mmCIF file of C-alpha atoms in Angstrom:
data_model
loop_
_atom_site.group_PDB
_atom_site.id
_atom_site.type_symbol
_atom_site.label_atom_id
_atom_site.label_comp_id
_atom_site.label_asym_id
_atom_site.label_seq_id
_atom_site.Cartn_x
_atom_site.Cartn_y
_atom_site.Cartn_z
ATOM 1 C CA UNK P 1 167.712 114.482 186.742
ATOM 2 C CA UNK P 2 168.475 114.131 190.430
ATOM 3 C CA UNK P 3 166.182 116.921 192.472
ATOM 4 C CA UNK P 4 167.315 117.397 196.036
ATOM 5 C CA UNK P 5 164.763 118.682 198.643
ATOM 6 C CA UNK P 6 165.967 122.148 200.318
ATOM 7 C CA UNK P 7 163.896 123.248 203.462
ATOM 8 C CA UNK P 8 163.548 127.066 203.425
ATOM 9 C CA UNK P 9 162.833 128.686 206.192
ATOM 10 C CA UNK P 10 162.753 132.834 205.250
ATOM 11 C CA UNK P 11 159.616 134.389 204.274
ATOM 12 C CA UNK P 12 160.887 136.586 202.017
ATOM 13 C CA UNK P 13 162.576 134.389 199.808
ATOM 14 C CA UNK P 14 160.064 131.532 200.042
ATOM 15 C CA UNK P 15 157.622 134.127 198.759
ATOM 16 C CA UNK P 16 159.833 135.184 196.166
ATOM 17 C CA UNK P 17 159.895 131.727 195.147
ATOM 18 C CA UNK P 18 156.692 131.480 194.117
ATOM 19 C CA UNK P 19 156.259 134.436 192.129
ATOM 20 C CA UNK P 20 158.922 133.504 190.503
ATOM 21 C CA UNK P 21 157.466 130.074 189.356
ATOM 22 C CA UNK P 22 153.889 131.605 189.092
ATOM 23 C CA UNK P 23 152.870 130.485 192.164
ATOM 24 C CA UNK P 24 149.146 130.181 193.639
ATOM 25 C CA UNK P 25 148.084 132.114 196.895
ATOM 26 C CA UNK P 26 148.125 128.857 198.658
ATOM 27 C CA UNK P 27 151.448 128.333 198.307
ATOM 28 C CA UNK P 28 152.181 131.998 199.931
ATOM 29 C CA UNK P 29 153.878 131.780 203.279
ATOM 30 C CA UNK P 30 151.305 133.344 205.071
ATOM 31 C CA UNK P 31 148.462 130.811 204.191
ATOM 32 C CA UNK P 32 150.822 128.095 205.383
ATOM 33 C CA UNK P 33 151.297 130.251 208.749
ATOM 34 C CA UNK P 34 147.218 130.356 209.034
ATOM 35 C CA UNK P 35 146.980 126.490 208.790
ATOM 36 C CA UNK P 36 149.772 125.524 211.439
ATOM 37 C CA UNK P 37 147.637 127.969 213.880
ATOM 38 C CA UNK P 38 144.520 125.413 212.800
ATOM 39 C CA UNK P 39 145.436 121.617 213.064
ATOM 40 C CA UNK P 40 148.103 121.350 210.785
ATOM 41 C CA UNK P 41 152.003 121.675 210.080
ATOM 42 C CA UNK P 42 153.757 123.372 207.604
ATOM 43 C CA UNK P 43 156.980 122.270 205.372
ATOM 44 C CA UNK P 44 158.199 124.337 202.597
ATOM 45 C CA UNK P 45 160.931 123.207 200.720
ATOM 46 C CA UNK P 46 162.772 124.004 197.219
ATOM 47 C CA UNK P 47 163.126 121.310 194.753
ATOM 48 C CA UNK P 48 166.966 121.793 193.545
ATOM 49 C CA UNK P 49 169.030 120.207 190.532
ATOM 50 C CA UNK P 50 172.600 120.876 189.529
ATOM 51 C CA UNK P 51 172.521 124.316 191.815
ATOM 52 C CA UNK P 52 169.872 125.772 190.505
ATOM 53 C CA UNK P 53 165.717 125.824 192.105
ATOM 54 C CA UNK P 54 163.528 123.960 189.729
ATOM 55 C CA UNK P 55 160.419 123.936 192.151
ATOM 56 C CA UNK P 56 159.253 124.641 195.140
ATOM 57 C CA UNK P 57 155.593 123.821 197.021
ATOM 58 C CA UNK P 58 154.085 124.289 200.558
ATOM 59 C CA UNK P 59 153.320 120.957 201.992
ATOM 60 C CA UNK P 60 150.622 120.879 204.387
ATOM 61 C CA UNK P 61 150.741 117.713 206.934
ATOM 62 C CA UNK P 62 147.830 116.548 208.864
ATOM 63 C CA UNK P 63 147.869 114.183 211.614
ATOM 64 C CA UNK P 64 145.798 111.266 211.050
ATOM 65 C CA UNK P 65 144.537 108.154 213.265
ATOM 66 C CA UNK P 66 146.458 104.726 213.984
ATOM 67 C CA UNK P 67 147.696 103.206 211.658
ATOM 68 C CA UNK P 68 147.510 105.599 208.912
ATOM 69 C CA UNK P 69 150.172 108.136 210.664
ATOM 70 C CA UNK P 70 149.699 111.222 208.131
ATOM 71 C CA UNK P 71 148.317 112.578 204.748
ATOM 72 C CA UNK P 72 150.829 115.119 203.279
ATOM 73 C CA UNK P 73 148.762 117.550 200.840
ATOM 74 C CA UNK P 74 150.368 120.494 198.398
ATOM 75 C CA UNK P 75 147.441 122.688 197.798
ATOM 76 C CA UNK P 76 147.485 124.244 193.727
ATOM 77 C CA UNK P 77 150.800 122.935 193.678
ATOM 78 C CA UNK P 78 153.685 121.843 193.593
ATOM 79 C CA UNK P 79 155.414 124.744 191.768
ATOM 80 C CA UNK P 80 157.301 123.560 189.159
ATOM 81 C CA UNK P 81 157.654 123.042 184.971
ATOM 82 C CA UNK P 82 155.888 120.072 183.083
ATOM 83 C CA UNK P 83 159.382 119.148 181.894
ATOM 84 C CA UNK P 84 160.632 118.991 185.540
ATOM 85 C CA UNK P 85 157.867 117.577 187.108
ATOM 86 C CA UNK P 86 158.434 113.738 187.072
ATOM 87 C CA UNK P 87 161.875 114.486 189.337
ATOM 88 C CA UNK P 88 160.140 117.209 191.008
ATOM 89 C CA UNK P 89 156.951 114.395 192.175
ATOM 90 C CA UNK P 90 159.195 112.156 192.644
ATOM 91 C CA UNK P 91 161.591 113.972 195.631
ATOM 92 C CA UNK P 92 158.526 115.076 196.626
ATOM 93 C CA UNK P 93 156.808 111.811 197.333
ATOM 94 C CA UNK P 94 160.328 110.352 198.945
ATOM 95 C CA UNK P 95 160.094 113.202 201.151
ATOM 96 C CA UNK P 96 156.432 112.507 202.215
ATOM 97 C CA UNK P 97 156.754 109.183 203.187
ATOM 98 C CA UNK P 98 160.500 109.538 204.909
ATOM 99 C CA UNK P 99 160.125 113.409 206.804
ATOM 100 C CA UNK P 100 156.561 112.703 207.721
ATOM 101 C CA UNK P 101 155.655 108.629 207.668
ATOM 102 C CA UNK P 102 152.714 110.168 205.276
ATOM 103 C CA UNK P 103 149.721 107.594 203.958
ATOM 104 C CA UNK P 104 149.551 109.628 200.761
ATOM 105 C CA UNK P 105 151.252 112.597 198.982
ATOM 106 C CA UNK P 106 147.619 114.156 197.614
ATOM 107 C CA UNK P 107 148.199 117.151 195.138
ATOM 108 C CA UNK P 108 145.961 119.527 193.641
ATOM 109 C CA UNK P 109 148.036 121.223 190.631
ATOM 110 C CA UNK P 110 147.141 124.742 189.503
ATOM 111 C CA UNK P 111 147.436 123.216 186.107
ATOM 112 C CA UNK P 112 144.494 122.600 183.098
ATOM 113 C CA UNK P 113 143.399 118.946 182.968
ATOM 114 C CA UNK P 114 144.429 118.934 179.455
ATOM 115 C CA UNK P 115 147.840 120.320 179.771
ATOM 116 C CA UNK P 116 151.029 118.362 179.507
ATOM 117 C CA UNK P 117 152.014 118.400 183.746
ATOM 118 C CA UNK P 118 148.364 115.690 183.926
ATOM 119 C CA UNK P 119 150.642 113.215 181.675
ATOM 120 C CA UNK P 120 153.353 113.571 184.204
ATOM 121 C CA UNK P 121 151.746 113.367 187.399
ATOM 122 C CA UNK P 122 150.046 110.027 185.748
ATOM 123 C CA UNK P 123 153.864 108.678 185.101
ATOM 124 C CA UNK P 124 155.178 109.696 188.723
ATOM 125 C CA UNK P 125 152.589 107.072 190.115
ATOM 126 C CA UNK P 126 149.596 109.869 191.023
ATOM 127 C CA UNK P 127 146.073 108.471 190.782
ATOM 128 C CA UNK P 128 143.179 110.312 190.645
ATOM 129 C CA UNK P 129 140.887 110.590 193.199
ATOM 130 C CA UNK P 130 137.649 112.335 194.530
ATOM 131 C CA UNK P 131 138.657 112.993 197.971
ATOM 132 C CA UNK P 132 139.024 116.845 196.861
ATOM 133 C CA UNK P 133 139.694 119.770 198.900
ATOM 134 C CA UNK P 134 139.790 122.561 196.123
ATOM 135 C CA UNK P 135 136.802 121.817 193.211
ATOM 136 C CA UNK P 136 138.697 121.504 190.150
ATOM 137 C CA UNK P 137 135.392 122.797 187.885
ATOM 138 C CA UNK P 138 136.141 126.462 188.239
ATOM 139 C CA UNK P 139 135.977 130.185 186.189
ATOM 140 C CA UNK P 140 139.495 131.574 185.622
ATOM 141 C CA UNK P 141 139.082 135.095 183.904
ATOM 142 C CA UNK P 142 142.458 136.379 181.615
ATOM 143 C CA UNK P 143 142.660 139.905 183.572
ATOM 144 C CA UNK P 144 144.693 140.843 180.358
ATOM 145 C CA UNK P 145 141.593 141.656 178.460
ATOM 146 C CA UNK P 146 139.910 144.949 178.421
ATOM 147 C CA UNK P 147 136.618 146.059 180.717
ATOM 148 C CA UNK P 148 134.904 145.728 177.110
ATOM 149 C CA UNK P 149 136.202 142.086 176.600
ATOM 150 C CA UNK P 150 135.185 140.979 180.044
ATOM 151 C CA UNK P 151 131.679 142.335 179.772
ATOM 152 C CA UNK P 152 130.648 141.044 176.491
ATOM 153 C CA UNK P 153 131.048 137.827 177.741
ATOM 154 C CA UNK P 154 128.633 138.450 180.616
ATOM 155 C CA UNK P 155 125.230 138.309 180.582
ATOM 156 C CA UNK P 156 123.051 141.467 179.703
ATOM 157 C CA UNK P 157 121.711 141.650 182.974
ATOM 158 C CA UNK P 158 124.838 141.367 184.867
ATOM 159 C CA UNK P 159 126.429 143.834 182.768
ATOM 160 C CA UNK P 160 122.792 145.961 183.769
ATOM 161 C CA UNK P 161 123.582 145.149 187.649
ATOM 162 C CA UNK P 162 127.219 146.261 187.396
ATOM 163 C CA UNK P 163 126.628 149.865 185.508
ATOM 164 C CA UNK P 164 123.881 150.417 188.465
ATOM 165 C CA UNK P 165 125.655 149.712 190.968
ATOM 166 C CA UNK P 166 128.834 151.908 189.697
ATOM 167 C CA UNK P 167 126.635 154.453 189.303
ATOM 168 C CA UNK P 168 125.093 154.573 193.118
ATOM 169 C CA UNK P 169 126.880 156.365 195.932
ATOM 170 C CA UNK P 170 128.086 153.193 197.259
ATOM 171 C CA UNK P 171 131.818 152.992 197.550
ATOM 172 C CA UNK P 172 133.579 150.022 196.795
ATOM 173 C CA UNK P 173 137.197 149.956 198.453
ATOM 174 C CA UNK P 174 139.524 147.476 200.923
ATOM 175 C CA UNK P 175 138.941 146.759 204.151
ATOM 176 C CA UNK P 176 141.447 148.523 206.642
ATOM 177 C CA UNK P 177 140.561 148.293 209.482
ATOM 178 C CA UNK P 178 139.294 145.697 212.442
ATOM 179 C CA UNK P 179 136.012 147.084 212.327
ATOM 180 C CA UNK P 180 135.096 147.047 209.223
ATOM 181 C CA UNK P 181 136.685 143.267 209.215
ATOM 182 C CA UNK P 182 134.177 142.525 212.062
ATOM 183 C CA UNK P 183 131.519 144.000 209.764
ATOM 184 C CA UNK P 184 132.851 141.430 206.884
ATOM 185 C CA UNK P 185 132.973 138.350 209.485
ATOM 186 C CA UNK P 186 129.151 139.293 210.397
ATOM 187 C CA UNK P 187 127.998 139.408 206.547
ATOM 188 C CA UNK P 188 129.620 136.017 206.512
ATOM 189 C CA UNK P 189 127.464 134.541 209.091
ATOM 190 C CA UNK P 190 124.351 135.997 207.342
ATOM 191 C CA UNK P 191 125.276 134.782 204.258
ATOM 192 C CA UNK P 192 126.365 131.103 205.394
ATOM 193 C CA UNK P 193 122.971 130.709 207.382
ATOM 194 C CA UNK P 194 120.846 131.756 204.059
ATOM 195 C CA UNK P 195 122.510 130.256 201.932
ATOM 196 C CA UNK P 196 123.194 127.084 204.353
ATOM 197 C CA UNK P 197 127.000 126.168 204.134
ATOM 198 C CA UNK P 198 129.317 125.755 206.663
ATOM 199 C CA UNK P 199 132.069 128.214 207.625
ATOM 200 C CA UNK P 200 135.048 128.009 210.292
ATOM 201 C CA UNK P 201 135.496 130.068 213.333
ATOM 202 C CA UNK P 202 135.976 133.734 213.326
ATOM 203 C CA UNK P 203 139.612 133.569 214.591
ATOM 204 C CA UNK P 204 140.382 131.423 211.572
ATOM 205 C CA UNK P 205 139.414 133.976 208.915
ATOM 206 C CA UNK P 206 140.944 137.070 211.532
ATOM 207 C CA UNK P 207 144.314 134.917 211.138
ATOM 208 C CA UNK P 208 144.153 135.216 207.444
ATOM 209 C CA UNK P 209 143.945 138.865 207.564
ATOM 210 C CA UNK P 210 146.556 138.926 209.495
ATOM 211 C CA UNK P 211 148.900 136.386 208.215
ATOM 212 C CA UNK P 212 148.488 137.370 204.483
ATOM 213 C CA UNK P 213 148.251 141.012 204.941
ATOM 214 C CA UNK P 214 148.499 142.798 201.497
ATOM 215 C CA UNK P 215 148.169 139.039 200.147
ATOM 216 C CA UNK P 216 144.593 138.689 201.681
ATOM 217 C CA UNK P 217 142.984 141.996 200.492
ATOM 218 C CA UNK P 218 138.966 142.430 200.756
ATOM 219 C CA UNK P 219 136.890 144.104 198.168
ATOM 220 C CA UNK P 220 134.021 145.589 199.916
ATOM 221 C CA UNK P 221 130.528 148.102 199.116
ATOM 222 C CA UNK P 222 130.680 150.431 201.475
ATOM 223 C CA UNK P 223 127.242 152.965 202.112
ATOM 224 C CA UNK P 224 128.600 155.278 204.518
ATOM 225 C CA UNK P 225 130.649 153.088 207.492
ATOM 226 C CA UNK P 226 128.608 150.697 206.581
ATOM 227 C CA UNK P 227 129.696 147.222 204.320
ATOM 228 C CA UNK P 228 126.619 145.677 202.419
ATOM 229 C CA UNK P 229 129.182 142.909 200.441
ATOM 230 C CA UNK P 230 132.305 141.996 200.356
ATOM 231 C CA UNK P 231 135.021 139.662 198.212
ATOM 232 C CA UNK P 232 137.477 138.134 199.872
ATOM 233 C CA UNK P 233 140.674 137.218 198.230
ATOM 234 C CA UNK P 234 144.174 135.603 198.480
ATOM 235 C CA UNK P 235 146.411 137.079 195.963
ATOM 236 C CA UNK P 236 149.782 136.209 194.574
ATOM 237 C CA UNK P 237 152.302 138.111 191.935
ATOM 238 C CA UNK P 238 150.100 136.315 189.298
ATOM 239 C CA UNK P 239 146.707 134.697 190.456
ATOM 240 C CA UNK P 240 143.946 136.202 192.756
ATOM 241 C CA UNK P 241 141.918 133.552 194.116
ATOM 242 C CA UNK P 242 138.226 134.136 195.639
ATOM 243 C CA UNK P 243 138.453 132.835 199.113
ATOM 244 C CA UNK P 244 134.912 133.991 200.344
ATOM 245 C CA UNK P 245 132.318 136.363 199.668
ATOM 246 C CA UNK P 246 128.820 138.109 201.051
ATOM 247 C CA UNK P 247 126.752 140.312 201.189
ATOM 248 C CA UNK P 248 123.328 141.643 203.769
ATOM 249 C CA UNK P 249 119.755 141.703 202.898
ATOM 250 C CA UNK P 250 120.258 145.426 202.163
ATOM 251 C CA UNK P 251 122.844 144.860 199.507
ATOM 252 C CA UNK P 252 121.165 142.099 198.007
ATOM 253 C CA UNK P 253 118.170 144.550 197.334
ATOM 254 C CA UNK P 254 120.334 147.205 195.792
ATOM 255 C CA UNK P 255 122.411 144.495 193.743
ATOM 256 C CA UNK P 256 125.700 145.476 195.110
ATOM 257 C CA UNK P 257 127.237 141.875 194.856
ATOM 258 C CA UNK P 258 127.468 142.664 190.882
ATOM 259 C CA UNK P 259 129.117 145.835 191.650
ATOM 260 C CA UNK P 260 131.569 144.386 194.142
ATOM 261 C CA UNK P 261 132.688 141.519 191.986
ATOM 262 C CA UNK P 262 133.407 144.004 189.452
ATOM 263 C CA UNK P 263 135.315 146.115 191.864
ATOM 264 C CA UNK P 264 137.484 143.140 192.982
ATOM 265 C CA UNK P 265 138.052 142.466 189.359
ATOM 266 C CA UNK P 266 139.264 145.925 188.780
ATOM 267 C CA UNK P 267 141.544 146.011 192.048
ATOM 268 C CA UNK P 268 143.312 142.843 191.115
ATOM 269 C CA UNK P 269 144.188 143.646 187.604
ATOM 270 C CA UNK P 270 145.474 147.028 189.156
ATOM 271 C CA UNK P 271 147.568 145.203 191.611
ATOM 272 C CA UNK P 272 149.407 143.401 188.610
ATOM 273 C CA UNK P 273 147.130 140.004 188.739
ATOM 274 C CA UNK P 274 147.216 137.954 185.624
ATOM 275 C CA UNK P 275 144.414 135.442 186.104
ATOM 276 C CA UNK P 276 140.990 135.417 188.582
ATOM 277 C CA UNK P 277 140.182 132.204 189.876
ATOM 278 C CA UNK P 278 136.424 131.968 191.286
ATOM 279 C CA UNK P 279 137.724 129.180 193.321
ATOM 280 C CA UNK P 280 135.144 126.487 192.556
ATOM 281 C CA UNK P 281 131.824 125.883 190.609
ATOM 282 C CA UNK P 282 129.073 123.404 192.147
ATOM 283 C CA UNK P 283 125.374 123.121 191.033
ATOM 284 C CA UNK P 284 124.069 125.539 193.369
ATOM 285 C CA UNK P 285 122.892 129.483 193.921
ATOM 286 C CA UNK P 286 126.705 130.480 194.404
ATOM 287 C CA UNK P 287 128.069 129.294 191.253
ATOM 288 C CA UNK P 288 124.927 130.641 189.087
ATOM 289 C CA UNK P 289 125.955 133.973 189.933
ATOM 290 C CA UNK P 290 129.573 133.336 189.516
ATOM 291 C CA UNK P 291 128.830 131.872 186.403
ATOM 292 C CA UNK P 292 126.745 135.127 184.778
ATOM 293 C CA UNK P 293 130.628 136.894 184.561
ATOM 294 C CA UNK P 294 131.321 134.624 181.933
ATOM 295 C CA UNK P 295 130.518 132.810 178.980
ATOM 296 C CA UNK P 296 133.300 129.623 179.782
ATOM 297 C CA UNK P 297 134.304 127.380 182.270
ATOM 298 C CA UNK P 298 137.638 126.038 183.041
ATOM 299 C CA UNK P 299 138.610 122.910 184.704
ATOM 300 C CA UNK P 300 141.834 121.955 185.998
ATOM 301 C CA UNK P 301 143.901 118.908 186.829
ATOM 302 C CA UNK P 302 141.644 118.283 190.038
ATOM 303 C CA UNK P 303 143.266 115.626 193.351
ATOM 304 C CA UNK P 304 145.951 113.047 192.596
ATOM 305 C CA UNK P 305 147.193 110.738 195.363
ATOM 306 C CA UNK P 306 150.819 109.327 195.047
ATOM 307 C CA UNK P 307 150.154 105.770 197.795
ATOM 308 C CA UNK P 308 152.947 105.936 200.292
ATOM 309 C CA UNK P 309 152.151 103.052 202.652
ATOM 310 C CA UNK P 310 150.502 99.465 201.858
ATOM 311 C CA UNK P 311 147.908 100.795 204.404
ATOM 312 C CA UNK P 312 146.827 103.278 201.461
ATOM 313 C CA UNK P 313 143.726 101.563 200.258
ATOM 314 C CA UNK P 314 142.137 101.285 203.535
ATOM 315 C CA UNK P 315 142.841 104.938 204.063
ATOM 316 C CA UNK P 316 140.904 105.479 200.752
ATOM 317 C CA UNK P 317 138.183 103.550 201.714
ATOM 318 C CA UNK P 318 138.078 105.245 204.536
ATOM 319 C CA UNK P 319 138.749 108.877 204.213
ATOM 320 C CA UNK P 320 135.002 109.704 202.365
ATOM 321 C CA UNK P 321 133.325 108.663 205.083
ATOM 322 C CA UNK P 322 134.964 110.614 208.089
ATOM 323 C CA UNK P 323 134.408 113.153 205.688
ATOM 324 C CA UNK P 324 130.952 112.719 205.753
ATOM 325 C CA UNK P 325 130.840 112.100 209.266
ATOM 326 C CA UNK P 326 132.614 115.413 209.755
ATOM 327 C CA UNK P 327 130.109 117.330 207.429
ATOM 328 C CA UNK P 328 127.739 116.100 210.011
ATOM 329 C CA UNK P 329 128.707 116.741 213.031
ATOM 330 C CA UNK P 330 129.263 120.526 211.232
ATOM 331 C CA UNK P 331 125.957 120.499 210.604
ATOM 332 C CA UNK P 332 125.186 119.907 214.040
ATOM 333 C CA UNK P 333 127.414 122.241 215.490
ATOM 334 C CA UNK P 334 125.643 124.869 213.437
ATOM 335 C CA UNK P 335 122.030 123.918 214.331
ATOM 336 C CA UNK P 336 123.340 124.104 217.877
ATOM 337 C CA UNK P 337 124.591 127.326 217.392
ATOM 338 C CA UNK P 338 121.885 128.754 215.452
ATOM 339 C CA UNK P 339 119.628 127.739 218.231
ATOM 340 C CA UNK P 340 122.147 129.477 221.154
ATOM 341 C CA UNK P 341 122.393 132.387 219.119
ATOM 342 C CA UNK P 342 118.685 134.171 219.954
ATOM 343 C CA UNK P 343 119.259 133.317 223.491
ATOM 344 C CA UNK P 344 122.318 134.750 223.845
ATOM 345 C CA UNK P 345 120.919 137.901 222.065
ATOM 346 C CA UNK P 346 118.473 138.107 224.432
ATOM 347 C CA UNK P 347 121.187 137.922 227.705
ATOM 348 C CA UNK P 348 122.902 140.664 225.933
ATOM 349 C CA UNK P 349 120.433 143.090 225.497
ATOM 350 C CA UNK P 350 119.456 142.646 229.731
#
């Protein structure tokens, strides 16, 4: 099958597009708009044979040093059939290397490790590799089952923290407005610095809010004007996806992080959802809550590199440790800020 590589350039029917082919959030036209506005560029094409669209996916292209050129990276995609895929990985890694001179195609499929699209990235020449973006060890709950069904596979005391925190006179709802965003970006920071992981700048997650719009929606517990937690989401026809999530000292005493990951359960089912994605499961505090909502874990196909360039092994090589060095100088950047923060506070309040 010969697959020809379409640009489209309409947001409308680029979105449609991946509904149509069961698309993740990442894929949506609106997260691609987010990353161009932070260090990357965006090329969305559709994957065509014999007239008709057999795929599509969202490449993301980042810049990289001399000699490398440029890594081209398809987050939870590309979009496509298990049948098609071996013509669809194949356009797609032409493409890479002749559009964008790229190192690497590196793909992270929104597929089960076990399903039949692993055997056919393998035959298109993919390799597997652990320089991963999106954790492949994740929860995925079937929002097809009943409130009954989803709870008996929780723990008794989760199932406990979710009844009492229905029952209080917190509200759990979206976030509308740019206050109560504000609000959200503020729990963030609290939660980051106790829990100690690394977040981006506040206009980043402001520019998914408004890129996304109804595809970024934000479960929050509301006391009054007041949020106490939140869940933040990306959301396609099919999958919602946990992007972030936190909640104050306040709302960790009264539990409403049970309550509010029930709520965002609830909404997304409601707004036609098929699947929740937890988006990631490490050894840490984080994913032992996540993991009291259920009983299973799922893991999917995880990062595959298609080698583009002869240079390709030295990228390889290379690319863990500017990781590393970047997760330090983050670190840095934090302490730095953590220890500007008080004495900014205290210019503020003259």
């Amino acid at each position: 099958m010969i697959v020809a590589v379409v640009p489209c350039t309409d947001r409308t029917l680029w979105d449609e597009h991946v509904d149509r082919f069961q698309g993740h959030p990442q894929q949506l036209w609106g997260w691609g708009q987010t990353k161009a506005a932070h260090g990357w560029s965006v090329d969305r094409v559709l994957l065509v044979a014999g007239g008709t669209t057999v795929g599509c996916a969202q490449l993301l292209i980042r810049r990289l040093p001399f000699p490398f050129k440029a890594l081209v990276y398809i987050p939870r995609g590309p979009m496509c059939s298990a049948a098609d895929a071996p013509a669809v990985l194949d356009s797609l890694a032409a493409h890479a290397a002749t559009r964008h001179g790229g190192v690497a195609l590196s793909i992270e499929p929104d597929w089960d490790a076990d399903s039949d699209f692993a055997g056919a990235v393998a035959a298109a020449g993919f390799r597997k590799t652990e320089n991963t973006v999106l954790i492949p060890r994740t929860l995925i709950l079937d929002l097809g089952r009943t409130d009954d069904e989803l709870m008996a596979d929780m723990s008794k005391s989760t199932r406990a923290n979710i009844r009492k925190s229905m029952r209080s006179e917190v509200e759990f709802r979206k976030v509308a407005s740019a206050d109560e965003l504000e609000q959200v970006l503020a729990i963030y920071h609290e939660t980051a610095e106790r829990a100690g992981f690394g977040i981006h700048e506040d206009l980043y997650y402001r520019d998914i809010f408004a890129n996304l719009g109804e595809g970024s929606p934000i479960i929050a517990a509301f006391d009054g004007s007041r949020v106490l937690a939140f869940v933040w989401l990306a959301r396609s026809g099919a999958t919602a996806f946990e992007l972030y999530g936190g909640v104050s000292a306040e709302g960790q005493k009264q539990r409403v992080n049970y309550g509010v990951k029930w709520a965002a359960l609830q909404a997304m089912r409601a707004d036609g959802c098929s699947r929740y994605d937890f988006n990631g499961l490490l050894n840490d505090g984080i994913s032992d809550f996540k993991k009291q909502f259920a009983k299973h874990e799922n893991l999917l196909l995880g990062t595959w590199d298609k080698p583009l360039s002869p240079l390709y092994p030295a990228y390889a090589k290379a690319m863990p440790l500017a990781r590393r060095g970047l997760q330090g100088a983050r670190r840095a950047v934090k302490a730095a800020a953590g220890r500007v923060r008080p004495a900014a506070a205290r210019l503020l309040k003259r």
